[in-house]
Coordinates of C-alpha atoms in Angstrom, one line a residue:
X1 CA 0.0 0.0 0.0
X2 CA 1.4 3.6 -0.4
X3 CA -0.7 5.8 1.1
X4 CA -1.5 9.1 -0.7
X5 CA -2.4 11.0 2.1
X6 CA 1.3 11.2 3.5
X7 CA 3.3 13.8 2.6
X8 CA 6.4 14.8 4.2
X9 CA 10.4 15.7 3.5
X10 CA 11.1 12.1 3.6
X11 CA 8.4 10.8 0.6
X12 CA 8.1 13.7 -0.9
X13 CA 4.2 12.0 -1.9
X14 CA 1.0 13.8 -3.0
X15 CA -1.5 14.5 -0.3
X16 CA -4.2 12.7 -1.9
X17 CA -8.2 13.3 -2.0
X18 CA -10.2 10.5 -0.6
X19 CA -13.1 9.0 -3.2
X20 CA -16.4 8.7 -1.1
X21 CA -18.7 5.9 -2.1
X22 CA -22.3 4.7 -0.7
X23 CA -22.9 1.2 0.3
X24 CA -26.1 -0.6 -0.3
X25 CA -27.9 -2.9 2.6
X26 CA -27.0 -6.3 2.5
X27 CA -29.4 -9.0 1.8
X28 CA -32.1 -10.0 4.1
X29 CA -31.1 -12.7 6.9
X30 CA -32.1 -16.0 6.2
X31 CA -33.3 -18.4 8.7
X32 CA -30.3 -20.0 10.5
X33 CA -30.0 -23.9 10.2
X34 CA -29.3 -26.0 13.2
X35 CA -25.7 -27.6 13.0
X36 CA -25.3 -30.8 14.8
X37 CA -24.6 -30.2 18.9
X38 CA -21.7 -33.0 18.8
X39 CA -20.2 -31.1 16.7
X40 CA -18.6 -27.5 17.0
X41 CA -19.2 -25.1 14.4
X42 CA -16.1 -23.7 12.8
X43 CA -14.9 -19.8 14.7
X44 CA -16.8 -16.7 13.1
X45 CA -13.3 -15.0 13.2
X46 CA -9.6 -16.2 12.8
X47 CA -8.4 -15.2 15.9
X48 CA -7.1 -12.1 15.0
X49 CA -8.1 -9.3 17.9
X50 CA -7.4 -6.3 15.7
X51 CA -10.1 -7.6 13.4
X52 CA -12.1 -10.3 15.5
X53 CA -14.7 -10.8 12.8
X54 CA -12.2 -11.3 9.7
X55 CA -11.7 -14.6 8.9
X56 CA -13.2 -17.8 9.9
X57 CA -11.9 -20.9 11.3
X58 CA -12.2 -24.5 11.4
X59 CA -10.7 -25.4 7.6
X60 CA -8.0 -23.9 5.5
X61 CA -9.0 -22.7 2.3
X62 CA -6.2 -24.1 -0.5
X63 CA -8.0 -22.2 -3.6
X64 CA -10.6 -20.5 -4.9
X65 CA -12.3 -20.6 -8.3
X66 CA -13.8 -17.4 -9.0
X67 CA -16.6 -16.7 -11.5
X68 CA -18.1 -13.4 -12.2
X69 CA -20.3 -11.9 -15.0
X70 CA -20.6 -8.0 -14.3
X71 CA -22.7 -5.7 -16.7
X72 CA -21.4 -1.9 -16.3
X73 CA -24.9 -0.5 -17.6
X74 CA -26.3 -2.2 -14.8
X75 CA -23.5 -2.2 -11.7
X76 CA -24.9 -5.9 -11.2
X77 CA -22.9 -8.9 -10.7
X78 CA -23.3 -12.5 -11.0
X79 CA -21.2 -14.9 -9.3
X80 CA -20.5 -18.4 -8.9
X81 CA -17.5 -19.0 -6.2
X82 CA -16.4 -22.6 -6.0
X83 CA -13.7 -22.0 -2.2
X84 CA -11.7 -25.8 -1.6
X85 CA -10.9 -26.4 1.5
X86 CA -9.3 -28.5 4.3
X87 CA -11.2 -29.4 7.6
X88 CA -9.0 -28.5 10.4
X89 CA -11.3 -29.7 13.2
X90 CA -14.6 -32.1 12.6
X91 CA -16.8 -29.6 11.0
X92 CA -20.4 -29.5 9.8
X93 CA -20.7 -25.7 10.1
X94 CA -18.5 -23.2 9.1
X95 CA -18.8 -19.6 8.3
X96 CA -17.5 -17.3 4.7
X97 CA -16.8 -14.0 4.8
X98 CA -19.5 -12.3 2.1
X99 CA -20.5 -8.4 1.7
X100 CA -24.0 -7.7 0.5
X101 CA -25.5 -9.4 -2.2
X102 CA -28.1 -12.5 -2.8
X103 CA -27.0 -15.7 -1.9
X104 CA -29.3 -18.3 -4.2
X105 CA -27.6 -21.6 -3.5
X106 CA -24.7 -23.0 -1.8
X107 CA -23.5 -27.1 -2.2
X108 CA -20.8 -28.8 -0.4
X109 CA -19.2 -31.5 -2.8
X110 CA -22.5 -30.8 -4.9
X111 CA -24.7 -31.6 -2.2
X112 CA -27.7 -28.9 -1.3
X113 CA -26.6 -27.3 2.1
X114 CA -28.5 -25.1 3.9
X115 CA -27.4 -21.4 4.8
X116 CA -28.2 -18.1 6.3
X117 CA -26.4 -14.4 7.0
X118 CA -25.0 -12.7 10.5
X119 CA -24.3 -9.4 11.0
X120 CA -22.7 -7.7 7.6
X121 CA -20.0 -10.0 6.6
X122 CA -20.9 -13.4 7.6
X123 CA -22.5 -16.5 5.2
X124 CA -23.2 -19.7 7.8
X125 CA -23.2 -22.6 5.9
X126 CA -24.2 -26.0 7.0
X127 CA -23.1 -29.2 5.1
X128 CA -25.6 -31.7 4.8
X129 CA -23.0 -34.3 6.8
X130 CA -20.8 -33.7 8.9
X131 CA -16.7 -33.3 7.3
X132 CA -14.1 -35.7 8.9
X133 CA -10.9 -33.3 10.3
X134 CA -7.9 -33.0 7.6
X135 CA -10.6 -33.8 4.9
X136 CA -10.8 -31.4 1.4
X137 CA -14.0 -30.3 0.5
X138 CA -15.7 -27.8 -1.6
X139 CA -18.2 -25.1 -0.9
X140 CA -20.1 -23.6 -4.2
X141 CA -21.9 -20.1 -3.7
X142 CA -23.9 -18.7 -6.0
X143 CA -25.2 -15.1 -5.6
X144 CA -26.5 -12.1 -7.2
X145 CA -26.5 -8.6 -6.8
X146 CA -25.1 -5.1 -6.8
X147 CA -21.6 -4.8 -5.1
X148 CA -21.2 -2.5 -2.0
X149 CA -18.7 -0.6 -0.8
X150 CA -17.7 0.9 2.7
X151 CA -16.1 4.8 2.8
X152 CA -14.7 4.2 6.8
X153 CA -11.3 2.8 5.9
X154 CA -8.2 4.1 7.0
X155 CA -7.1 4.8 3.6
X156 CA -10.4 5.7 1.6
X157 CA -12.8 3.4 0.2
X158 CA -12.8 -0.2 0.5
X159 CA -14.7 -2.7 -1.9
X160 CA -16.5 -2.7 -5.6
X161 CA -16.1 0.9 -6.6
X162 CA -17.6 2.4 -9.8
X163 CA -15.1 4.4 -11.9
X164 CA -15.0 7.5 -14.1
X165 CA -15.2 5.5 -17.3
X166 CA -18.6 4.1 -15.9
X167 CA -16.3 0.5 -15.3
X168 CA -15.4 -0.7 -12.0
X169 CA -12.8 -2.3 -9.5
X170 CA -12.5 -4.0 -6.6
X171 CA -9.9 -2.7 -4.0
X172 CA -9.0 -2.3 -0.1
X173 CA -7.0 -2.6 2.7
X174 CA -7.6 -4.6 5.4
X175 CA -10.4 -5.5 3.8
X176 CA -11.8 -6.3 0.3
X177 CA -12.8 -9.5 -1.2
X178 CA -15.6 -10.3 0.6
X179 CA -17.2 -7.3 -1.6
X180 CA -17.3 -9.3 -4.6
X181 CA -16.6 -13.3 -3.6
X182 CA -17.5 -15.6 -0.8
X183 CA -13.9 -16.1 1.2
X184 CA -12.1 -16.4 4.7
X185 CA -10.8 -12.7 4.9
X186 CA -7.6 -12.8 6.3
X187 CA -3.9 -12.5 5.1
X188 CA -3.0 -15.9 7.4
X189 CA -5.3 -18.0 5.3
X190 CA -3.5 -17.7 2.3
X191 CA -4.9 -20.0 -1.0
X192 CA -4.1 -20.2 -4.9
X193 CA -6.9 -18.0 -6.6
X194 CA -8.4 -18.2 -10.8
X195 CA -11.0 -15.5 -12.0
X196 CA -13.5 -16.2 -14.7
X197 CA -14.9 -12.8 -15.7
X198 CA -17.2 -12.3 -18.5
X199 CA -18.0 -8.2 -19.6
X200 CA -19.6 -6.7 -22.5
X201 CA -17.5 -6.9 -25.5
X202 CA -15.4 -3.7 -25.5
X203 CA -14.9 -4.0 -21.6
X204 CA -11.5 -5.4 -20.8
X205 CA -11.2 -7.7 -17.2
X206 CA -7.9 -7.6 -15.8
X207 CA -6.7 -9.6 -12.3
X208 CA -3.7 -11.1 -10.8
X209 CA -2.2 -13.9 -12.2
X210 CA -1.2 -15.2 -15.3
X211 CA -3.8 -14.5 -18.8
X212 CA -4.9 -18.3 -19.2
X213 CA -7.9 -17.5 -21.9
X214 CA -9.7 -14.7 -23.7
X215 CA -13.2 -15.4 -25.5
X216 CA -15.7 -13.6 -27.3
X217 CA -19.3 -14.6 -28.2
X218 CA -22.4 -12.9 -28.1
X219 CA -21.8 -9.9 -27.3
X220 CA -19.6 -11.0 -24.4
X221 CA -16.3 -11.3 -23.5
X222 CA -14.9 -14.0 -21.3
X223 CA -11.4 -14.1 -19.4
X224 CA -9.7 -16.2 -17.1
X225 CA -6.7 -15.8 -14.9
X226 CA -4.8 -18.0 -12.7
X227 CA -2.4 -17.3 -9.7
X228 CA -0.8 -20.5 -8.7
X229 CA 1.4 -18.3 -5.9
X230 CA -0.7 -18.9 -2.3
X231 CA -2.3 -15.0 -2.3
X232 CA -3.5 -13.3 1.4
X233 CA -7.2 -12.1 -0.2
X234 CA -7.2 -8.5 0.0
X235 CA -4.3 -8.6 -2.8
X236 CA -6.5 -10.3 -5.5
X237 CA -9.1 -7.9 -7.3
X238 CA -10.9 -7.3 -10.8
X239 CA -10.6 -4.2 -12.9
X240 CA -13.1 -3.8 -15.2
X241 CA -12.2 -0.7 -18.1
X242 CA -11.5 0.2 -21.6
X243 CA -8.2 -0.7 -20.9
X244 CA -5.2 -0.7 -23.1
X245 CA -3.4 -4.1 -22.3
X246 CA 0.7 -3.8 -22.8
X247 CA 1.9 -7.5 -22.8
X248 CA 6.1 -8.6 -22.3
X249 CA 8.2 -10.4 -20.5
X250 CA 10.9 -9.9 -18.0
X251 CA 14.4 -11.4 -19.0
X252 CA 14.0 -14.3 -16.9
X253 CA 10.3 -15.3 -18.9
X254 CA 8.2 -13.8 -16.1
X255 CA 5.0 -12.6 -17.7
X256 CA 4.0 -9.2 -17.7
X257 CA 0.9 -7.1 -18.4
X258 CA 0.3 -3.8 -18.0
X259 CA -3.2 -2.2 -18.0
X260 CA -3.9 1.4 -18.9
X261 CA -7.4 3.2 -18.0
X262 CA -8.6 6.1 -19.9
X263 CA -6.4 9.3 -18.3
X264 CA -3.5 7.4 -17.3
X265 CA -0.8 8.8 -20.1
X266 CA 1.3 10.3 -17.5
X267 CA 2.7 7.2 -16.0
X268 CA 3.2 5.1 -19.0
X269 CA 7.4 5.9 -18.8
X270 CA 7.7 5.1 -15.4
X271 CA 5.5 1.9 -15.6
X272 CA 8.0 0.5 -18.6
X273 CA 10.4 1.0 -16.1
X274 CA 9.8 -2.5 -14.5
X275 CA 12.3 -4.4 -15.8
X276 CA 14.5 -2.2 -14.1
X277 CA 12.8 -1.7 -11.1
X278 CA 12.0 -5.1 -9.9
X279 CA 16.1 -5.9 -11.0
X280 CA 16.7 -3.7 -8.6
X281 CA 14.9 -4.7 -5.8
X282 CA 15.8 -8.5 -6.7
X283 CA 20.1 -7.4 -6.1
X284 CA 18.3 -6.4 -2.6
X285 CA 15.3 -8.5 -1.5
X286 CA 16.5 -12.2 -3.4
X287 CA 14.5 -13.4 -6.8
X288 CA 11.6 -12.1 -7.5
X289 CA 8.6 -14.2 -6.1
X290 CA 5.8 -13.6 -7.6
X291 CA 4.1 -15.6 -10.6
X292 CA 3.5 -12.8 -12.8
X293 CA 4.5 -8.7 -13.0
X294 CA 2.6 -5.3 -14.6
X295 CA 0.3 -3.3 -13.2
X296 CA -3.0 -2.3 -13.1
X297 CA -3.3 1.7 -14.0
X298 CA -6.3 3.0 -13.1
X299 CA -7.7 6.4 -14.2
X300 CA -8.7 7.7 -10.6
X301 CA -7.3 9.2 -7.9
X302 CA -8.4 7.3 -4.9
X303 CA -6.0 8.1 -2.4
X304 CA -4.2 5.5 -2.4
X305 CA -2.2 1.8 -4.6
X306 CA -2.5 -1.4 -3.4
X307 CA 0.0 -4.0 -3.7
X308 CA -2.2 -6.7 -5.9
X309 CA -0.2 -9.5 -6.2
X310 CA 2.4 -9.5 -8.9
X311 CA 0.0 -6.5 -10.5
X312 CA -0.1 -3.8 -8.3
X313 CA -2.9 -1.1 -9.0
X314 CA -2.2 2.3 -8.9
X315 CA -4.0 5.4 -8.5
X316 CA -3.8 8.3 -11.3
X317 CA -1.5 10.4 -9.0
X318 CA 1.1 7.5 -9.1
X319 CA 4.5 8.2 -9.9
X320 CA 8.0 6.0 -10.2
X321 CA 8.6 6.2 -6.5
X322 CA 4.9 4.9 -6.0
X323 CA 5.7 1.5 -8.5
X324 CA 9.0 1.1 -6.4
X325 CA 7.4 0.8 -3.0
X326 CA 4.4 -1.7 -4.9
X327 CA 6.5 -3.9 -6.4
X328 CA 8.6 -3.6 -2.7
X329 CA 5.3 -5.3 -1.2
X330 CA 6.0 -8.5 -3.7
X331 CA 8.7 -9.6 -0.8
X332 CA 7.2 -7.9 1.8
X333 CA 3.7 -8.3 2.8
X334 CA 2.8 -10.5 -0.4
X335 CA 5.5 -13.5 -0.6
X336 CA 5.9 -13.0 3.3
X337 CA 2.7 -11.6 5.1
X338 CA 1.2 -10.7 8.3
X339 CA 0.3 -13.1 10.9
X340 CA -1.6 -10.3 12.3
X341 CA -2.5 -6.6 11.3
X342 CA -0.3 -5.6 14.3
X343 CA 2.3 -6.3 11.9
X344 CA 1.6 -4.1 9.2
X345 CA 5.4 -2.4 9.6
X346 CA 6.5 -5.5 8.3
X347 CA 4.6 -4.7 4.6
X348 CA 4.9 -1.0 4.9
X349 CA 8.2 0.2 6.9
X350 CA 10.3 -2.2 4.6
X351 CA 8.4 -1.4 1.4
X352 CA 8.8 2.6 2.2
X353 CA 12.2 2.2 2.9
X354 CA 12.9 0.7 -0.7
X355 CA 11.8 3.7 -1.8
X356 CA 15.2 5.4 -0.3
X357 CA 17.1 2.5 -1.3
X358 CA 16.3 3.2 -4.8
X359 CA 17.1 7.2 -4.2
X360 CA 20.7 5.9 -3.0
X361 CA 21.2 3.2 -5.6
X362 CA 19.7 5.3 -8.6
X363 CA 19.9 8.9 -7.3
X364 CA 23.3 8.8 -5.5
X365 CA 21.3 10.0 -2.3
X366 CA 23.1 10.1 0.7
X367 CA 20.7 8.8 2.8
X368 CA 22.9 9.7 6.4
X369 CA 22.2 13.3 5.5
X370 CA 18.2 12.7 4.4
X371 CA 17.7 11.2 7.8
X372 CA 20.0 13.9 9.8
X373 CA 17.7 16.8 8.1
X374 CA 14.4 14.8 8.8
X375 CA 15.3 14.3 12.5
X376 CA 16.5 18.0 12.8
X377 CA 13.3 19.4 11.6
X378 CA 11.4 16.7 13.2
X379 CA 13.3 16.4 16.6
X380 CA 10.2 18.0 18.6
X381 CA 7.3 17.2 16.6
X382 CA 5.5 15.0 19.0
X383 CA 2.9 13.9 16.4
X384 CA 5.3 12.6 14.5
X385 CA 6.9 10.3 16.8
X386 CA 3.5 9.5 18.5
X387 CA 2.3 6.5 16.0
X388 CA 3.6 3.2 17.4
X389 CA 4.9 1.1 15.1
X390 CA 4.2 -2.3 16.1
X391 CA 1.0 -3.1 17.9
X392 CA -0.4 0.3 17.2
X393 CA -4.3 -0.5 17.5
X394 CA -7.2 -1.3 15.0
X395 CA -7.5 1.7 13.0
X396 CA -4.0 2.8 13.5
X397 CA -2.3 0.6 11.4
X398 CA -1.4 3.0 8.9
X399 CA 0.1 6.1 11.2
X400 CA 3.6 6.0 11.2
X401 CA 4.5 3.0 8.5
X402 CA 4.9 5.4 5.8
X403 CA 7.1 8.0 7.5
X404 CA 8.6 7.4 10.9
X405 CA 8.5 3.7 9.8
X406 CA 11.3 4.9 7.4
X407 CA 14.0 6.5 9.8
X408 CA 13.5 2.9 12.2
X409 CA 15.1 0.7 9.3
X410 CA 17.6 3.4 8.1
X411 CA 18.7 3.9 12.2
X412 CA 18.1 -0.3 12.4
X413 CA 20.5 -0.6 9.0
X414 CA 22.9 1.8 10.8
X415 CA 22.4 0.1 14.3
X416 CA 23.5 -3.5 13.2
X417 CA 26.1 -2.8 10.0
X418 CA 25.8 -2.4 6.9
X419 CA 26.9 -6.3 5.9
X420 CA 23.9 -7.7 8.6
X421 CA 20.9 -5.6 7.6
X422 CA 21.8 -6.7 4.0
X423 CA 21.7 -10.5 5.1
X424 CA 18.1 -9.4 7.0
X425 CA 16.7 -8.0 3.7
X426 CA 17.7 -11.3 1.5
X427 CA 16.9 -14.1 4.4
X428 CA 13.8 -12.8 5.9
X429 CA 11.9 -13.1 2.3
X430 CA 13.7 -16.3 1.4
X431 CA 13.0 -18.0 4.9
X432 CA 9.5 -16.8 4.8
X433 CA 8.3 -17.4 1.2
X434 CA 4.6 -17.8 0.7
X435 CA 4.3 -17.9 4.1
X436 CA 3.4 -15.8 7.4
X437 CA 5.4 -14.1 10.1
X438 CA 5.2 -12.0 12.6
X439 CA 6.7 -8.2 14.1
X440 CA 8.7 -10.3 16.7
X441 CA 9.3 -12.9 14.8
X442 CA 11.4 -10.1 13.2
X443 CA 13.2 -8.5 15.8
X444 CA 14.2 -12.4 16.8
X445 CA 15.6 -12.7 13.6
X446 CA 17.5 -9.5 13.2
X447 CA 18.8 -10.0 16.9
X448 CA 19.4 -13.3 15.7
X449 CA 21.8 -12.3 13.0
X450 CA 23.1 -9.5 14.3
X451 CA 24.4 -11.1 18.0
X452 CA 23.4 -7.6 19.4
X453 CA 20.5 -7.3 22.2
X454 CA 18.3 -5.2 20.3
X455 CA 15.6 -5.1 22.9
X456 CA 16.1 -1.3 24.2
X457 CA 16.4 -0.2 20.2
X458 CA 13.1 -2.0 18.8
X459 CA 11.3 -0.8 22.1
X460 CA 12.3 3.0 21.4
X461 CA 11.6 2.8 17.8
X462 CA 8.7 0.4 17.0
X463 CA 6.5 0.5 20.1
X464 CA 7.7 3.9 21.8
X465 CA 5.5 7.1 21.3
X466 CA 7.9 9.3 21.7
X467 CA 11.4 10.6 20.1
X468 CA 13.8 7.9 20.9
X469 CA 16.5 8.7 23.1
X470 CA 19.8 9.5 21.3
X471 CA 21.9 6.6 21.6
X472 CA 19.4 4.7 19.2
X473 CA 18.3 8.0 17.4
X474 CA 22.0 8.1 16.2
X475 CA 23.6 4.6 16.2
X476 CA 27.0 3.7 14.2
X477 CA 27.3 6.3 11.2
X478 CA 24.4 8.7 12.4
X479 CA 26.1 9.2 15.3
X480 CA 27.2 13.0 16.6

C-alpha cells in the first residue's frame, strides 16, 4: 500500500483526496440452520483481535475458483465461487466471509446445504453431513447482486467501486474480497486463486495472475486468470475498463501485463520502467517471487495503490517512486505476510524504505544526511513520533509506517552494520516465502543475525511514542 495522504520531506508523496462511495444494505437474513450439537461449528473470526470478525476458522482454504459476470450498464454482478478447503477440526458448520448481495444456493461436494447471514460480513453454511478433520471439501456459492462498498477505511474506500469511465474495481486494505466473492478474509489464510470474468465486448477484465484464456461470443467477453502463488485475499481484485493491455516479458520469462485506463498517459514511462525496477529490488530482497508482474493503471485518484499481487494497481496520481514501493510489497507483505495486522510495519516500513534505497542506488542519495535533516526538523514534533509502530491499534495501522517507519530501518540498518541488515533484507523473504510471520518474529531474527541485544532499540523505535533517546536515534554512522 502507499498511502496518498502522507506527505512529508522524507516521501516527498501527493496528499491525496479521498473517493467517497455509498454502500447498499446487504441481503435479508435467512433463517439459521441448526448444525449438529456434537459437533462445534467452525470460529466466526480467525483469531485475530485487531479484526475479530475477519476470517473464519475451522478449515483452510487451498483455492478459490472465482466466477463473475458483471454488466457496467447495470452495476450488477453474477457470481459463482467454487472455495476448496481443508477441515482442520470435525466440522459441519463453518462460516465465509461475504459483503452484501443475494445468496441463491450453496453445495458442499455438490450436495444442497442449507445457509443463512450474520451481521454484515458473515455466510453460515451448513453441510448436509458432517466433514471428517484433515478432509478437502468444496463449498459452491452462488449469488447475485449489486456490489457494496464501505467509505470508513483508513485509507479511503474499501470494496466494488464504480469508476470515471462508468467501469469498475474491486480494492482495499484490510479488507476487500468479501465485496465481490465468498472467502475467509484474512492474510493468514493464504490459497491459490483463478477469475472467470465475463463483460460486455469492449470491456476489458484484468486480475492477478497469469492470462490463461480470452473469448468472445455474443456480445460478451470471457477471461480467465490463474495465480498458482498462495495469495492473502485483499491482494487479488478485478478491474473492469477500456483498458489498453501492454503485454512482455521480463528477461527471466516472467509474464507481464500492464493495463492502462482512460487518463493514465502520465505514467506510461515510469510503468516501462519494470524491468528495471524489480532488477533492482531483486540485487536487494532475493528473486523475484511472484508468478506474474505489470500493473494495473487505473484512471482515478483514490487516495491510495494497493500491492495486488504480482499487478499492483495504482492510483492516477502514481508516480515512479509509488511503482518502487508496490512492487517492494512483492517480498514484503505478499511472498511473506502478516500473521496479524499488528504487523503491518512488516509490509509497509520495509516497502517505504525501498523507496530510499532506490534514491541511493539510482539517485546517489546520501541517505545519512536525508535522515539527519528529517530528525532536525522533526526532533520536537510529537505527532510525529506518536504512532507506534508495532501493535499500534485497530485503525491505527497505517500512522507511522509510511514515514517514521522509514527512519527505524535506516537507524536499524545503521544500528546493526551495513553487511547484517543486508543479510536481513535477502533471508527474511527467502525464509518466509509464501508464508506468514510476525513483528517479533522479526526482531528475533534481526537480533538473531546480528548477536546484538536489540531489545532497548526496537522498544524505542517500534513501540515507543515518543522521540527515541539518542543513543538509538544516532547509532554507528548517524552518530554526533
Amino acid at each position: 500500500m502507499f498511502n496518498r495522504r502522507v506527505r512529508t520531506l522524507l516521501l516527498g508523496s501527493l496528499v491525496c483526496t479521498l473517493v467517497a462511495c455509498t454502500a447498499t444494505e446487504p441481503a435479508p437474513p435467512q433463517r439459521q440452520p441448526p448444525s449438529s450439537p456434537s459437533i462445534a461449528p467452525g470460529a466466526a473470526g480467525i483469531g485475530d483481535k485487531y479484526y475479530p470478525n475477519d476470517g473464519n476458522g475451522g478449515y483452510d482454504v487451498t483455492g478459490y475458483d472465482v466466477s463473475v459476470s458483471y454488466d457496467p450498464a447495470t452495476g450488477r454482478l453474477e457470481g459463482d465461487t467454487t472455495v476448496t478447503a481443508r477441515a482442520t477440526q470435525q466440522l459441519q458448520q463453518f462460516n465465509l466471509d461475504l459483503r452484501g448481495f443475494t445468496v441463491t444456493s450453496v453445495d458442499i461436494d455438490g450436495a444442497r446445504a442449507e445457509f443463512s447471514r450474520q451481521g454484515d460480513a458473515e455466510l453460515v453454511i451448513t453441510a448436509p453431513r458432517a466433514l471428517a478433520k484433515d478432509s478437502t471439501f468444496s463449498a459452491r456459492v452462488h449469488y447475485n447482486g449489486e456490489p457494496v462498498s464501505v467509505t470508513s477505511a483508513q485509507l479511503g474506500t474499501n470494496g466494488w467501486q464504480r469508476s470515471s469511465t462508468g467501469g469498475a474495481f474491486a480494492l482495499g486494505e484490510p479488507q476487500s474480497a468479501a465485496f465481490w466473492y465468498p472467502v475467509n478474509e484474512h492474510p493468514r489464510d493464504k490459497a491459490t486463486f483463478r477469475l472467470t470474468a465475463r463483460v460486455p465486448e469492449g470491456w476489458n477484465a484484468v486480475s492477478i495472475g497469469r492470462l490463461e484464456n480470452t473469448t468472445t461470443a455474443n456480445g460478451w467477453t470471457t477471461t480467465t486468470w490463474t495465480e498458482p502463488n498462495p495469495v492473502a485475499s485483499y491482494l487479488t481484485t478485478v478491474a473492469i475498463d477500456r483498458f489498453t493491455i501492454e503485454r512482455g516479458r521480463l528477461a527471466d520469462g516472467t509474464p507481464v501485463v500492464n493495463a492502462f485506463a482512460p487518463g493514465t498517459d502520465a505514467v506510461r514511462g515510469d510503468a516501462r520502467r519494470l524491468g528495471e525496477i524489480i532488477d533492482f529490488l531483486a540485487g536487494k530482497f532475493g528473486e523475484y517471487p511472484a508468478s506474474t508482474a505489470g500493473g494495473i493503471y487505473l484512471g482515478e485518484n483514490i487516495g491510495y495503490s494497493l500491492e495486488t499481487q504480482g499487478r499492483p494497481t495504482y492510483t492516477r496520481s502514481a508516480d515512479l517512486e509509488t511503482i518502487v514501493h508496490e512492487l517492494a510489497h512483492q517480498w514484503y507483505g505478499n511472498s511473506v505476510s502478516v500473521e496479524s495486522w499488528a504487523d503491518i510495519c512488516l509490509n509497509e516500513c520495509l516497502a517505504s524504505y525501498s523507496q530510499w534505497l532506490w534514491a541511493e542506488g539510482k539517485q546517489r542519495d546520501n541517505l545519512d544526511a536525508r535522515y539527519q535533516r528529517a530528525i532536525d526538523q522533526l526532533h520536537d514534533n510529537a505527532g510525529f513520533w506518536a504512532p507506534r509502530l508495532y501493535d499500534m491499534g485497530t485503525g491505527n495501522e497505517f500512522e507511522g509506517v509510511y514515514n517514521k517507519g522509514i527512519l527505524a530501518i535506516h537507524a536499524l540498518r545503521r544500528q546493526i552494520g551495513e553487511a547484517d541488515f543486508n543479510r536481513v533484507l535477502r533471508e527474511w523473504p527467502a525464509r518466509h516465502r509464501d508464508g506468514n510471520a510476525s513483528w517479533p518474529d522479526f526482531e528475533r531474527f534481526v537480533t538473531d543475525i546480528s548477536g546484538q541485544n536489540l531489545r532497548g532499540f526496537f522498544d524505542a523505535w517500534f513501540r515507543g511514542t515518543e522521540r527515541p533517546a539518542d543513543e538509538y536515534l544516532y547509532p554507528g554512522s548517524l552518530g554526533r
